[in-house]
Amino acid sequence: MSSNGGTGRLLGVLAGAVPVGGRVLELGTGTGVGTAALVGGLAGRGDVGVETVELDAGVAARARDNAWPEWVRFHLGDAVELLPGLGVFDLVYADSPGGKWFGLELTIAALGPRGVLLVDDMTPEAWWSEEHRAHQAGVREALVSDPRLVVCELDAAGGLILATRVG
Ligand SMILES: C[S@@+](CC[C@H](N)C(=O)[O-])C[C@H]1O[C@@H](n2cnc3c(N)ncnc32)[C@H](O)[C@@H]1O
């Protein structure tokens, strides 16, 4: 379930563009692959905070087992429950069902002015269930039709949607 290399490289590029004092959020830490890509893009700057949310305590523990800079913060819990209390971010990578399939509106609300949102796994796969297809279609439609967002669909790395909040 870890993000792929293409997504990781884009995460690094996007993180590198976050301004001084900015904030980055990942929904769905998993074992920390995406978190590592974000941290790598910041290249030791230390002037941006990275926060990541994971529901599964066992998975979160595996991610936290690695050595992380002190400006990386791990949240344990349901992204949908935590999002309203986390504040606003310059970059959000929504990679958990919570905050993507469910509660996407909360994720969009967590984008600051000119905040950038990345979602991946947007190209339907033959093996997906009907439910999975419905979730993907719902996320895509919500993003491309949201007047607050400027949206770009990229046919790369399993299908990416990149959005900037302008309204
Ligand atoms: C696709 S994996 C994340 C992969 C990771 N972002 C990466 O780049 O390698 C999705 C993760 O979301 C977690 N998850 C599922 N529901 C969640 C929720 N409601 N809130 C937070 N995390 C959730 C799962 O336990 C899983 O670890």
GROMACS .gro file of N, CA and C and ligand atoms in nm:
model
  528
    1MET      N    1   0.081  -0.121   0.000
    1MET     CA    2   0.000   0.000   0.000
    1MET      C    3   0.085   0.127   0.000
    2SER      N    4   0.217   0.111  -0.001
    2SER     CA    5   0.304   0.230   0.001
    2SER      C    6   0.295   0.303  -0.132
    3SER      N    7   0.317   0.434  -0.128
    3SER     CA    8   0.314   0.513  -0.251
    3SER      C    9   0.429   0.471  -0.342
    4ASN      N   10   0.409   0.491  -0.475
    4ASN     CA   11   0.512   0.448  -0.569
    4ASN      C   12   0.619   0.556  -0.590
    5GLY      N   13   0.722   0.520  -0.666
    5GLY     CA   14   0.835   0.610  -0.683
    5GLY      C   15   0.800   0.741  -0.750
    6GLY      N   16   0.709   0.734  -0.849
    6GLY     CA   17   0.670   0.857  -0.918
    6GLY      C   18   0.599   0.954  -0.826
    7THR      N   19   0.507   0.899  -0.747
    7THR     CA   20   0.437   0.984  -0.650
    7THR      C   21   0.538   1.041  -0.550
    8GLY      N   22   0.631   0.959  -0.507
    8GLY     CA   23   0.730   1.005  -0.409
    8GLY      C   24   0.815   1.119  -0.463
    9ARG      N   25   0.856   1.107  -0.589
    9ARG     CA   26   0.938   1.214  -0.647
    9ARG      C   27   0.858   1.344  -0.655
   10LEU      N   28   0.731   1.332  -0.694
   10LEU     CA   29   0.647   1.453  -0.700
   10LEU      C   30   0.627   1.510  -0.559
   11LEU      N   31   0.606   1.424  -0.460
   11LEU     CA   32   0.591   1.473  -0.323
   11LEU      C   33   0.715   1.553  -0.281
   12GLY      N   34   0.832   1.502  -0.317
   12GLY     CA   35   0.955   1.572  -0.281
   12GLY      C   36   0.962   1.709  -0.346
   13VAL      N   37   0.926   1.715  -0.475
   13VAL     CA   38   0.929   1.843  -0.546
   13VAL      C   39   0.831   1.942  -0.483
   14LEU      N   40   0.711   1.894  -0.453
   14LEU     CA   41   0.609   1.982  -0.396
   14LEU      C   42   0.650   2.029  -0.256
   15ALA      N   43   0.707   1.938  -0.178
   15ALA     CA   44   0.752   1.977  -0.043
   15ALA      C   45   0.861   2.083  -0.052
   16GLY      N   46   0.952   2.065  -0.149
   16GLY     CA   47   1.060   2.161  -0.165
   16GLY      C   48   1.011   2.301  -0.196
   17ALA      N   49   0.891   2.313  -0.252
   17ALA     CA   50   0.836   2.444  -0.289
   17ALA      C   51   0.756   2.509  -0.176
   18VAL      N   52   0.737   2.439  -0.066
   18VAL     CA   53   0.660   2.496   0.047
   18VAL      C   54   0.740   2.610   0.109
   19PRO      N   55   0.677   2.724   0.130
   19PRO     CA   56   0.753   2.840   0.180
   19PRO      C   57   0.801   2.822   0.324
   20VAL      N   58   0.897   2.903   0.361
   20VAL     CA   59   0.950   2.903   0.497
   20VAL      C   60   0.835   2.920   0.596
   21GLY      N   61   0.835   2.839   0.700
   21GLY     CA   62   0.729   2.846   0.801
   21GLY      C   63   0.605   2.769   0.762
   22GLY      N   64   0.610   2.701   0.647
   22GLY     CA   65   0.494   2.631   0.596
   22GLY      C   66   0.467   2.500   0.668
   23ARG      N   67   0.353   2.442   0.632
   23ARG     CA   68   0.310   2.317   0.696
   23ARG      C   69   0.269   2.217   0.588
   24VAL      N   70   0.309   2.092   0.611
   24VAL     CA   71   0.278   1.982   0.518
   24VAL      C   72   0.203   1.874   0.596
   25LEU      N   73   0.099   1.818   0.534
   25LEU     CA   74   0.019   1.714   0.598
   25LEU      C   75   0.007   1.592   0.507
   26GLU      N   76   0.028   1.475   0.565
   26GLU     CA   77   0.001   1.349   0.495
   26GLU      C   78  -0.110   1.277   0.571
   27LEU      N   79  -0.210   1.231   0.497
   27LEU     CA   80  -0.316   1.150   0.558
   27LEU      C   81  -0.291   1.006   0.520
   28GLY      N   82  -0.263   0.922   0.618
   28GLY     CA   83  -0.227   0.783   0.593
   28GLY      C   84  -0.075   0.770   0.590
   29THR      N   85  -0.016   0.754   0.707
   29THR     CA   86   0.131   0.743   0.716
   29THR      C   87   0.179   0.613   0.652
   30GLY      N   88   0.100   0.506   0.670
   30GLY     CA   89   0.148   0.375   0.632
   30GLY      C   90   0.279   0.347   0.705
   31THR      N   91   0.374   0.288   0.632
   31THR     CA   92   0.503   0.260   0.695
   31THR      C   93   0.602   0.375   0.677
   32GLY      N   94   0.556   0.487   0.622
   32GLY     CA   95   0.641   0.607   0.620
   32GLY      C   96   0.709   0.636   0.488
   33VAL      N   97   0.667   0.568   0.380
   33VAL     CA   98   0.733   0.589   0.251
   33VAL      C   99   0.705   0.731   0.199
   34GLY      N  100   0.578   0.771   0.201
   34GLY     CA  101   0.544   0.907   0.156
   34GLY      C  102   0.603   1.012   0.248
   35THR      N  103   0.602   0.984   0.377
   35THR     CA  104   0.661   1.078   0.473
   35THR      C  105   0.809   1.099   0.441
   36ALA      N  106   0.878   0.990   0.410
   36ALA     CA  107   1.020   1.000   0.378
   36ALA      C  108   1.041   1.083   0.252
   37ALA      N  109   0.952   1.069   0.153
   37ALA     CA  110   0.964   1.147   0.030
   37ALA      C  111   0.946   1.296   0.060
   38LEU      N  112   0.850   1.327   0.145
   38LEU     CA  113   0.827   1.467   0.183
   38LEU      C  114   0.949   1.523   0.256
   39VAL      N  115   0.999   1.446   0.350
   39VAL     CA  116   1.117   1.489   0.427
   39VAL      C  117   1.238   1.505   0.334
   40GLY      N  118   1.251   1.412   0.239
   40GLY     CA  119   1.362   1.420   0.144
   40GLY      C  120   1.357   1.547   0.061
   41GLY      N  121   1.235   1.587   0.020
   41GLY     CA  122   1.221   1.708  -0.059
   41GLY      C  123   1.255   1.833   0.019
   42LEU      N  124   1.240   1.825   0.149
   42LEU     CA  125   1.273   1.941   0.232
   42LEU      C  126   1.422   1.948   0.261
   43ALA      N  127   1.491   1.841   0.230
   43ALA     CA  128   1.638   1.842   0.231
   43ALA      C  129   1.697   1.908   0.355
   44GLY      N  130   1.643   1.872   0.469
   44GLY     CA  131   1.702   1.920   0.594
   44GLY      C  132   1.677   2.066   0.623
   45ARG      N  133   1.581   2.128   0.553
   45ARG     CA  134   1.558   2.272   0.573
   45ARG      C  135   1.525   2.305   0.718
   46GLY      N  136   1.433   2.227   0.776
   46GLY     CA  137   1.398   2.251   0.916
   46GLY      C  138   1.310   2.372   0.938
   47ASP      N  139   1.268   2.440   0.829
   47ASP     CA  140   1.182   2.557   0.844
   47ASP      C  141   1.039   2.529   0.799
   48VAL      N  142   1.007   2.401   0.780
   48VAL     CA  143   0.873   2.356   0.743
   48VAL      C  144   0.838   2.238   0.833
   49GLY      N  145   0.714   2.234   0.879
   49GLY     CA  146   0.670   2.122   0.961
   49GLY      C  147   0.598   2.018   0.878
   50VAL      N  148   0.626   1.892   0.903
   50VAL     CA  149   0.558   1.781   0.835
   50VAL      C  150   0.477   1.705   0.940
   51GLU      N  151   0.347   1.687   0.914
   51GLU     CA  152   0.261   1.611   1.005
   51GLU      C  153   0.197   1.498   0.927
   52THR      N  154   0.181   1.385   0.991
   52THR     CA  155   0.125   1.270   0.922
   52THR      C  156   0.032   1.195   1.017
   53VAL      N  157  -0.080   1.148   0.962
   53VAL     CA  158  -0.188   1.089   1.041
   53VAL      C  159  -0.205   0.942   1.002
   54GLU      N  160  -0.212   0.854   1.101
   54GLU     CA  161  -0.234   0.712   1.073
   54GLU      C  162  -0.335   0.656   1.175
   55LEU      N  163  -0.428   0.576   1.122
   55LEU     CA  164  -0.532   0.516   1.207
   55LEU      C  165  -0.483   0.391   1.279
   56ASP      N  166  -0.401   0.313   1.211
   56ASP     CA  167  -0.360   0.181   1.262
   56ASP      C  168  -0.235   0.195   1.350
   57ALA      N  169  -0.250   0.164   1.477
   57ALA     CA  170  -0.139   0.185   1.572
   57ALA      C  171  -0.017   0.099   1.538
   58GLY      N  172  -0.041  -0.024   1.490
   58GLY     CA  173   0.070  -0.112   1.457
   58GLY      C  174   0.150  -0.060   1.339
   59VAL      N  175   0.079  -0.014   1.237
   59VAL     CA  176   0.144   0.042   1.119
   59VAL      C  177   0.219   0.169   1.156
   60ALA      N  178   0.154   0.253   1.236
   60ALA     CA  179   0.217   0.379   1.279
   60ALA      C  180   0.346   0.352   1.355
   61ALA      N  181   0.344   0.246   1.435
   61ALA     CA  182   0.464   0.214   1.515
   61ALA      C  183   0.580   0.176   1.424
   62ARG      N  184   0.548   0.106   1.314
   62ARG     CA  185   0.655   0.069   1.219
   62ARG      C  186   0.716   0.194   1.157
   63ALA      N  187   0.630   0.288   1.121
   63ALA     CA  188   0.682   0.412   1.061
   63ALA      C  189   0.767   0.488   1.163
   64ARG      N  190   0.719   0.495   1.286
   64ARG     CA  191   0.789   0.575   1.387
   64ARG      C  192   0.920   0.512   1.430
   65ASP      N  193   0.938   0.384   1.399
   65ASP     CA  194   1.061   0.312   1.431
   65ASP      C  195   1.183   0.372   1.363
   66ASN      N  196   1.159   0.442   1.251
   66ASN     CA  197   1.271   0.502   1.177
   66ASN      C  198   1.316   0.630   1.247
   67ALA      N  199   1.432   0.680   1.206
   67ALA     CA  200   1.482   0.806   1.262
   67ALA      C  201   1.424   0.921   1.180
   68TRP      N  202   1.358   1.013   1.246
   68TRP     CA  203   1.295   1.127   1.177
   68TRP      C  204   1.346   1.257   1.235
   69PRO      N  205   1.351   1.362   1.153
   69PRO     CA  206   1.384   1.494   1.207
   69PRO      C  207   1.279   1.536   1.311
   70GLU      N  208   1.319   1.624   1.401
   70GLU     CA  209   1.226   1.662   1.508
   70GLU      C  210   1.108   1.743   1.457
   71TRP      N  211   1.114   1.794   1.333
   71TRP     CA  212   1.001   1.869   1.278
   71TRP      C  213   0.899   1.780   1.207
   72VAL      N  214   0.913   1.649   1.223
   72VAL     CA  215   0.810   1.555   1.174
   72VAL      C  216   0.724   1.513   1.293
   73ARG      N  217   0.593   1.529   1.279
   73ARG     CA  218   0.503   1.498   1.389
   73ARG      C  219   0.404   1.389   1.346
   74PHE      N  220   0.390   1.287   1.427
   74PHE     CA  221   0.301   1.176   1.397
   74PHE      C  222   0.173   1.188   1.480
   75HIS      N  223   0.060   1.177   1.412
   75HIS     CA  224  -0.070   1.176   1.481
   75HIS      C  225  -0.129   1.036   1.465
   76LEU      N  226  -0.181   0.982   1.574
   76LEU     CA  227  -0.247   0.852   1.569
   76LEU      C  228  -0.397   0.875   1.582
   77GLY      N  229  -0.474   0.829   1.482
   77GLY     CA  230  -0.619   0.844   1.490
   77GLY      C  231  -0.680   0.850   1.352
   78ASP      N  232  -0.810   0.869   1.350
   78ASP     CA  233  -0.887   0.876   1.226
   78ASP      C  234  -0.873   1.016   1.167
   79ALA      N  235  -0.826   1.023   1.043
   79ALA     CA  236  -0.806   1.153   0.979
   79ALA      C  237  -0.934   1.238   0.981
   80VAL      N  238  -1.049   1.173   0.964
   80VAL     CA  239  -1.175   1.249   0.960
   80VAL      C  240  -1.202   1.316   1.095
   81GLU      N  241  -1.166   1.247   1.202
   81GLU     CA  242  -1.186   1.306   1.335
   81GLU      C  243  -1.082   1.412   1.367
   82LEU      N  244  -0.959   1.389   1.321
   82LEU     CA  245  -0.850   1.480   1.357
   82LEU      C  246  -0.845   1.605   1.271
   83LEU      N  247  -0.885   1.594   1.145
   83LEU     CA  248  -0.867   1.705   1.050
   83LEU      C  249  -0.919   1.840   1.102
   84PRO      N  250  -1.038   1.847   1.161
   84PRO     CA  251  -1.088   1.980   1.202
   84PRO      C  252  -0.999   2.049   1.305
   85GLY      N  253  -0.917   1.973   1.376
   85GLY     CA  254  -0.833   2.032   1.479
   85GLY      C  255  -0.688   2.055   1.438
   86LEU      N  256  -0.655   2.024   1.314
   86LEU     CA  257  -0.514   2.030   1.273
   86LEU      C  258  -0.471   2.164   1.215
   87GLY      N  259  -0.568   2.247   1.176
   87GLY     CA  260  -0.532   2.376   1.117
   87GLY      C  261  -0.518   2.367   0.967
   88VAL      N  262  -0.449   2.465   0.908
   88VAL     CA  263  -0.438   2.470   0.762
   88VAL      C  264  -0.294   2.443   0.717
   89PHE      N  265  -0.284   2.394   0.594
   89PHE     CA  266  -0.156   2.345   0.542
   89PHE      C  267  -0.128   2.401   0.402
   90ASP      N  268   0.001   2.403   0.369
   90ASP     CA  269   0.044   2.448   0.237
   90ASP      C  270   0.046   2.334   0.136
   91LEU      N  271   0.060   2.213   0.189
   91LEU     CA  272   0.064   2.094   0.102
   91LEU      C  273  -0.002   1.979   0.178
   92VAL      N  274  -0.097   1.913   0.113
   92VAL     CA  275  -0.163   1.797   0.173
   92VAL      C  276  -0.155   1.680   0.075
   93TYR      N  277  -0.105   1.568   0.124
   93TYR     CA  278  -0.107   1.443   0.047
   93TYR      C  279  -0.213   1.355   0.114
   94ALA      N  280  -0.329   1.343   0.049
   94ALA     CA  281  -0.441   1.267   0.105
   94ALA      C  282  -0.431   1.124   0.056
   95ASP      N  283  -0.384   1.035   0.141
   95ASP     CA  284  -0.355   0.897   0.099
   95ASP      C  285  -0.416   0.795   0.194
   96SER      N  286  -0.523   0.833   0.261
   96SER     CA  287  -0.597   0.734   0.342
   96SER      C  288  -0.745   0.746   0.307
   97PRO      N  289  -0.821   0.637   0.328
   97PRO     CA  290  -0.964   0.647   0.301
   97PRO      C  291  -1.027   0.765   0.375
   98GLY      N  292  -0.987   0.785   0.501
   98GLY     CA  293  -1.033   0.901   0.577
   98GLY      C  294  -0.967   1.027   0.521
   99GLY      N  295  -1.049   1.122   0.483
   99GLY     CA  296  -0.995   1.246   0.426
   99GLY      C  297  -0.982   1.240   0.275
  100LYS      N  298  -1.008   1.122   0.217
  100LYS     CA  299  -1.005   1.108   0.071
  100LYS      C  300  -1.137   1.048   0.025
  101TRP      N  301  -1.159   0.923   0.058
  101TRP     CA  302  -1.287   0.861   0.022
  101TRP      C  303  -1.400   0.915   0.109
  102PHE      N  304  -1.368   0.940   0.235
  102PHE     CA  305  -1.467   0.993   0.329
  102PHE      C  306  -1.411   1.124   0.386
  103GLY      N  307  -1.493   1.227   0.387
  103GLY     CA  308  -1.448   1.352   0.450
  103GLY      C  309  -1.351   1.431   0.365
  104LEU      N  310  -1.359   1.416   0.232
  104LEU     CA  311  -1.271   1.494   0.144
  104LEU      C  312  -1.292   1.644   0.167
  105GLU      N  313  -1.414   1.682   0.200
  105GLU     CA  314  -1.443   1.823   0.225
  105GLU      C  315  -1.357   1.878   0.339
  106LEU      N  316  -1.332   1.795   0.440
  106LEU     CA  317  -1.248   1.838   0.553
  106LEU      C  318  -1.104   1.861   0.506
  107THR      N  319  -1.060   1.779   0.414
  107THR     CA  320  -0.924   1.793   0.361
  107THR      C  321  -0.911   1.922   0.280
  108ILE      N  322  -1.012   1.950   0.198
  108ILE     CA  323  -1.009   2.074   0.119
  108ILE      C  324  -1.012   2.194   0.213
  109ALA      N  325  -1.090   2.181   0.321
  109ALA     CA  326  -1.097   2.291   0.419
  109ALA      C  327  -0.963   2.312   0.489
  110ALA      N  328  -0.880   2.210   0.493
  110ALA     CA  329  -0.749   2.220   0.558
  110ALA      C  330  -0.641   2.277   0.466
  111LEU      N  331  -0.679   2.313   0.343
  111LEU     CA  332  -0.583   2.377   0.252
  111LEU      C  333  -0.584   2.526   0.278
  112GLY      N  334  -0.468   2.581   0.307
  112GLY     CA  335  -0.458   2.726   0.322
  112GLY      C  336  -0.465   2.793   0.186
  113PRO      N  337  -0.459   2.928   0.183
  113PRO     CA  338  -0.458   2.999   0.055
  113PRO      C  339  -0.341   2.950  -0.031
  114ARG      N  340  -0.371   2.913  -0.154
  114ARG     CA  341  -0.272   2.858  -0.248
  114ARG      C  342  -0.214   2.724  -0.201
  115GLY      N  343  -0.285   2.663  -0.107
  115GLY     CA  344  -0.244   2.529  -0.063
  115GLY      C  345  -0.262   2.428  -0.176
  116VAL      N  346  -0.175   2.329  -0.179
  116VAL     CA  347  -0.174   2.229  -0.286
  116VAL      C  348  -0.215   2.093  -0.228
  117LEU      N  349  -0.303   2.025  -0.299
  117LEU     CA  350  -0.350   1.891  -0.261
  117LEU      C  351  -0.306   1.790  -0.366
  118LEU      N  352  -0.251   1.678  -0.320
  118LEU     CA  353  -0.219   1.568  -0.412
  118LEU      C  354  -0.295   1.444  -0.369
  119VAL      N  355  -0.363   1.380  -0.465
  119VAL     CA  356  -0.418   1.246  -0.443
  119VAL      C  357  -0.365   1.156  -0.554
  120ASP      N  358  -0.339   1.030  -0.518
  120ASP     CA  359  -0.290   0.935  -0.619
  120ASP      C  360  -0.388   0.817  -0.632
  121ASP      N  361  -0.348   0.715  -0.704
  121ASP     CA  362  -0.435   0.600  -0.732
  121ASP      C  363  -0.566   0.644  -0.797
  122MET      N  364  -0.556   0.733  -0.894
  122MET     CA  365  -0.675   0.787  -0.960
  122MET      C  366  -0.704   0.720  -1.094
  123THR      N  367  -0.618   0.628  -1.138
  123THR     CA  368  -0.648   0.552  -1.260
  123THR      C  369  -0.708   0.417  -1.220
  124PRO      N  370  -0.835   0.392  -1.254
  124PRO     CA  371  -0.898   0.266  -1.214
  124PRO      C  372  -0.820   0.144  -1.265
  125GLU      N  373  -0.807   0.044  -1.179
  125GLU     CA  374  -0.738  -0.081  -1.214
  125GLU      C  375  -0.841  -0.189  -1.236
  126ALA      N  376  -0.807  -0.287  -1.322
  126ALA     CA  377  -0.900  -0.395  -1.355
  126ALA      C  378  -0.945  -0.471  -1.231
  127TRP      N  379  -0.858  -0.484  -1.133
  127TRP     CA  380  -0.888  -0.566  -1.016
  127TRP      C  381  -0.967  -0.493  -0.907
  128TRP      N  382  -0.994  -0.363  -0.928
  128TRP     CA  383  -1.067  -0.288  -0.826
  128TRP      C  384  -1.211  -0.339  -0.813
  129SER      N  385  -1.263  -0.334  -0.691
  129SER     CA  386  -1.405  -0.365  -0.667
  129SER      C  387  -1.491  -0.248  -0.715
  130GLU      N  388  -1.620  -0.274  -0.727
  130GLU     CA  389  -1.713  -0.167  -0.765
  130GLU      C  390  -1.711  -0.055  -0.663
  131GLU      N  391  -1.697  -0.092  -0.535
  131GLU     CA  392  -1.693   0.009  -0.428
  131GLU      C  393  -1.571   0.099  -0.445
  132HIS      N  394  -1.457   0.037  -0.474
  132HIS     CA  395  -1.333   0.113  -0.494
  132HIS      C  396  -1.349   0.209  -0.613
  133ARG      N  397  -1.409   0.158  -0.721
  133ARG     CA  398  -1.431   0.242  -0.840
  133ARG      C  399  -1.522   0.360  -0.806
  134ALA      N  400  -1.624   0.334  -0.726
  134ALA     CA  401  -1.717   0.442  -0.689
  134ALA      C  402  -1.645   0.548  -0.604
  135HIS      N  403  -1.558   0.504  -0.514
  135HIS     CA  404  -1.484   0.600  -0.432
  135HIS      C  405  -1.391   0.685  -0.519
  136GLN      N  406  -1.319   0.618  -0.611
  136GLN     CA  407  -1.228   0.693  -0.700
  136GLN      C  408  -1.306   0.796  -0.782
  137ALA      N  409  -1.420   0.751  -0.838
  137ALA     CA  410  -1.499   0.841  -0.922
  137ALA      C  411  -1.553   0.958  -0.841
  138GLY      N  412  -1.591   0.930  -0.717
  138GLY     CA  413  -1.644   1.035  -0.630
  138GLY      C  414  -1.538   1.139  -0.596
  139VAL      N  415  -1.417   1.092  -0.566
  139VAL     CA  416  -1.307   1.183  -0.533
  139VAL      C  417  -1.274   1.269  -0.656
  140ARG      N  418  -1.263   1.203  -0.770
  140ARG     CA  419  -1.229   1.277  -0.893
  140ARG      C  420  -1.333   1.384  -0.922
  141GLU      N  421  -1.460   1.345  -0.918
  141GLU     CA  422  -1.566   1.440  -0.952
  141GLU      C  423  -1.569   1.557  -0.853
  142ALA      N  424  -1.552   1.526  -0.724
  142ALA     CA  425  -1.554   1.633  -0.622
  142ALA      C  426  -1.441   1.733  -0.647
  143LEU      N  427  -1.325   1.682  -0.686
  143LEU     CA  428  -1.211   1.773  -0.705
  143LEU      C  429  -1.224   1.853  -0.834
  144VAL      N  430  -1.255   1.785  -0.945
  144VAL     CA  431  -1.256   1.858  -1.073
  144VAL      C  432  -1.372   1.957  -1.081
  145SER      N  433  -1.476   1.937  -0.999
  145SER     CA  434  -1.591   2.028  -1.006
  145SER      C  435  -1.590   2.135  -0.897
  146ASP      N  436  -1.486   2.135  -0.812
  146ASP     CA  437  -1.485   2.229  -0.700
  146ASP      C  438  -1.435   2.366  -0.748
  147PRO      N  439  -1.519   2.470  -0.741
  147PRO     CA  440  -1.477   2.601  -0.793
  147PRO      C  441  -1.366   2.666  -0.712
  148ARG      N  442  -1.337   2.613  -0.593
  148ARG     CA  443  -1.228   2.670  -0.512
  148ARG      C  444  -1.091   2.620  -0.556
  149LEU      N  445  -1.092   2.520  -0.646
  149LEU     CA  446  -0.967   2.453  -0.681
  149LEU      C  447  -0.933   2.470  -0.829
  150VAL      N  448  -0.804   2.486  -0.856
  150VAL     CA  449  -0.752   2.470  -0.992
  150VAL      C  450  -0.692   2.330  -0.996
  151VAL      N  451  -0.738   2.249  -1.090
  151VAL     CA  452  -0.709   2.105  -1.085
  151VAL      C  453  -0.639   2.058  -1.212
  152CYS      N  454  -0.545   1.967  -1.193
  152CYS     CA  455  -0.475   1.905  -1.305
  152CYS      C  456  -0.475   1.754  -1.284
  153GLU      N  457  -0.516   1.680  -1.387
  153GLU     CA  458  -0.511   1.533  -1.380
  153GLU      C  459  -0.389   1.485  -1.457
  154LEU      N  460  -0.308   1.404  -1.392
  154LEU     CA  461  -0.184   1.356  -1.454
  154LEU      C  462  -0.192   1.205  -1.473
  155ASP      N  463  -0.171   1.163  -1.597
  155ASP     CA  464  -0.174   1.020  -1.629
  155ASP      C  465  -0.034   0.963  -1.603
  156ALA      N  466   0.001   0.958  -1.476
  156ALA     CA  467   0.135   0.910  -1.437
  156ALA      C  468   0.125   0.851  -1.298
  157ALA      N  469   0.218   0.761  -1.267
  157ALA     CA  470   0.231   0.707  -1.131
  157ALA      C  471   0.098   0.653  -1.077
  158GLY      N  472   0.019   0.590  -1.164
  158GLY     CA  473  -0.108   0.532  -1.119
  158GLY      C  474  -0.223   0.630  -1.118
  159GLY      N  475  -0.201   0.748  -1.175
  159GLY     CA  476  -0.308   0.848  -1.182
  159GLY      C  477  -0.302   0.944  -1.065
  160LEU      N  478  -0.273   1.069  -1.098
  160LEU     CA  479  -0.259   1.171  -0.993
  160LEU      C  480  -0.355   1.284  -1.020
  161ILE      N  481  -0.408   1.343  -0.913
  161ILE     CA  482  -0.478   1.470  -0.925
  161ILE      C  483  -0.408   1.569  -0.833
  162LEU      N  484  -0.372   1.681  -0.893
  162LEU     CA  485  -0.303   1.787  -0.822
  162LEU      C  486  -0.396   1.908  -0.825
  163ALA      N  487  -0.416   1.969  -0.710
  163ALA     CA  488  -0.510   2.081  -0.703
  163ALA      C  489  -0.452   2.192  -0.616
  164THR      N  490  -0.474   2.316  -0.658
  164THR     CA  491  -0.434   2.432  -0.578
  164THR      C  492  -0.560   2.505  -0.534
  165ARG      N  493  -0.565   2.540  -0.405
  165ARG     CA  494  -0.682   2.613  -0.357
  165ARG      C  495  -0.665   2.761  -0.387
  166VAL      N  496  -0.758   2.812  -0.467
  166VAL     CA  497  -0.752   2.953  -0.507
  166VAL      C  498  -0.874   3.030  -0.458
  167GLY      N  499  -0.971   2.962  -0.401
  167GLY     CA  500  -1.092   3.030  -0.354
  167GLY      C  501  -1.137   2.980  -0.220
  168LIG     C1  502  -0.215   0.377   0.107
  168LIG     S1  503  -0.168   0.359   0.274
  168LIG     C2  504  -0.063   0.498   0.303
  168LIG     C3  505   0.068   0.490   0.234
  168LIG     C4  506   0.164   0.604   0.265
  168LIG     N1  507   0.101   0.734   0.255
  168LIG     C5  508   0.281   0.598   0.170
  168LIG     O1  509   0.304   0.695   0.095
  168LIG     O2  510   0.350   0.498   0.169
  168LIG     C6  511  -0.314   0.411   0.359
  168LIG     C7  512  -0.298   0.417   0.508
  168LIG     O3  513  -0.412   0.486   0.561
  168LIG     C8  514  -0.443   0.429   0.686
  168LIG     N2  515  -0.582   0.466   0.718
  168LIG     C9  516  -0.697   0.401   0.683
  168LIG     N3  517  -0.804   0.471   0.724
  168LIG    C10  518  -0.755   0.582   0.786
  168LIG    C11  519  -0.817   0.693   0.849
  168LIG     N4  520  -0.950   0.703   0.855
  168LIG     N5  521  -0.738   0.789   0.904
  168LIG    C12  522  -0.603   0.778   0.897
  168LIG     N6  523  -0.538   0.676   0.837
  168LIG    C13  524  -0.614   0.579   0.783
  168LIG    C14  525  -0.419   0.280   0.666
  168LIG     O4  526  -0.400   0.216   0.790
  168LIG    C15  527  -0.296   0.280   0.577
  168LIG     O5  528  -0.178   0.269   0.654
   0.00000   0.00000   0.00000
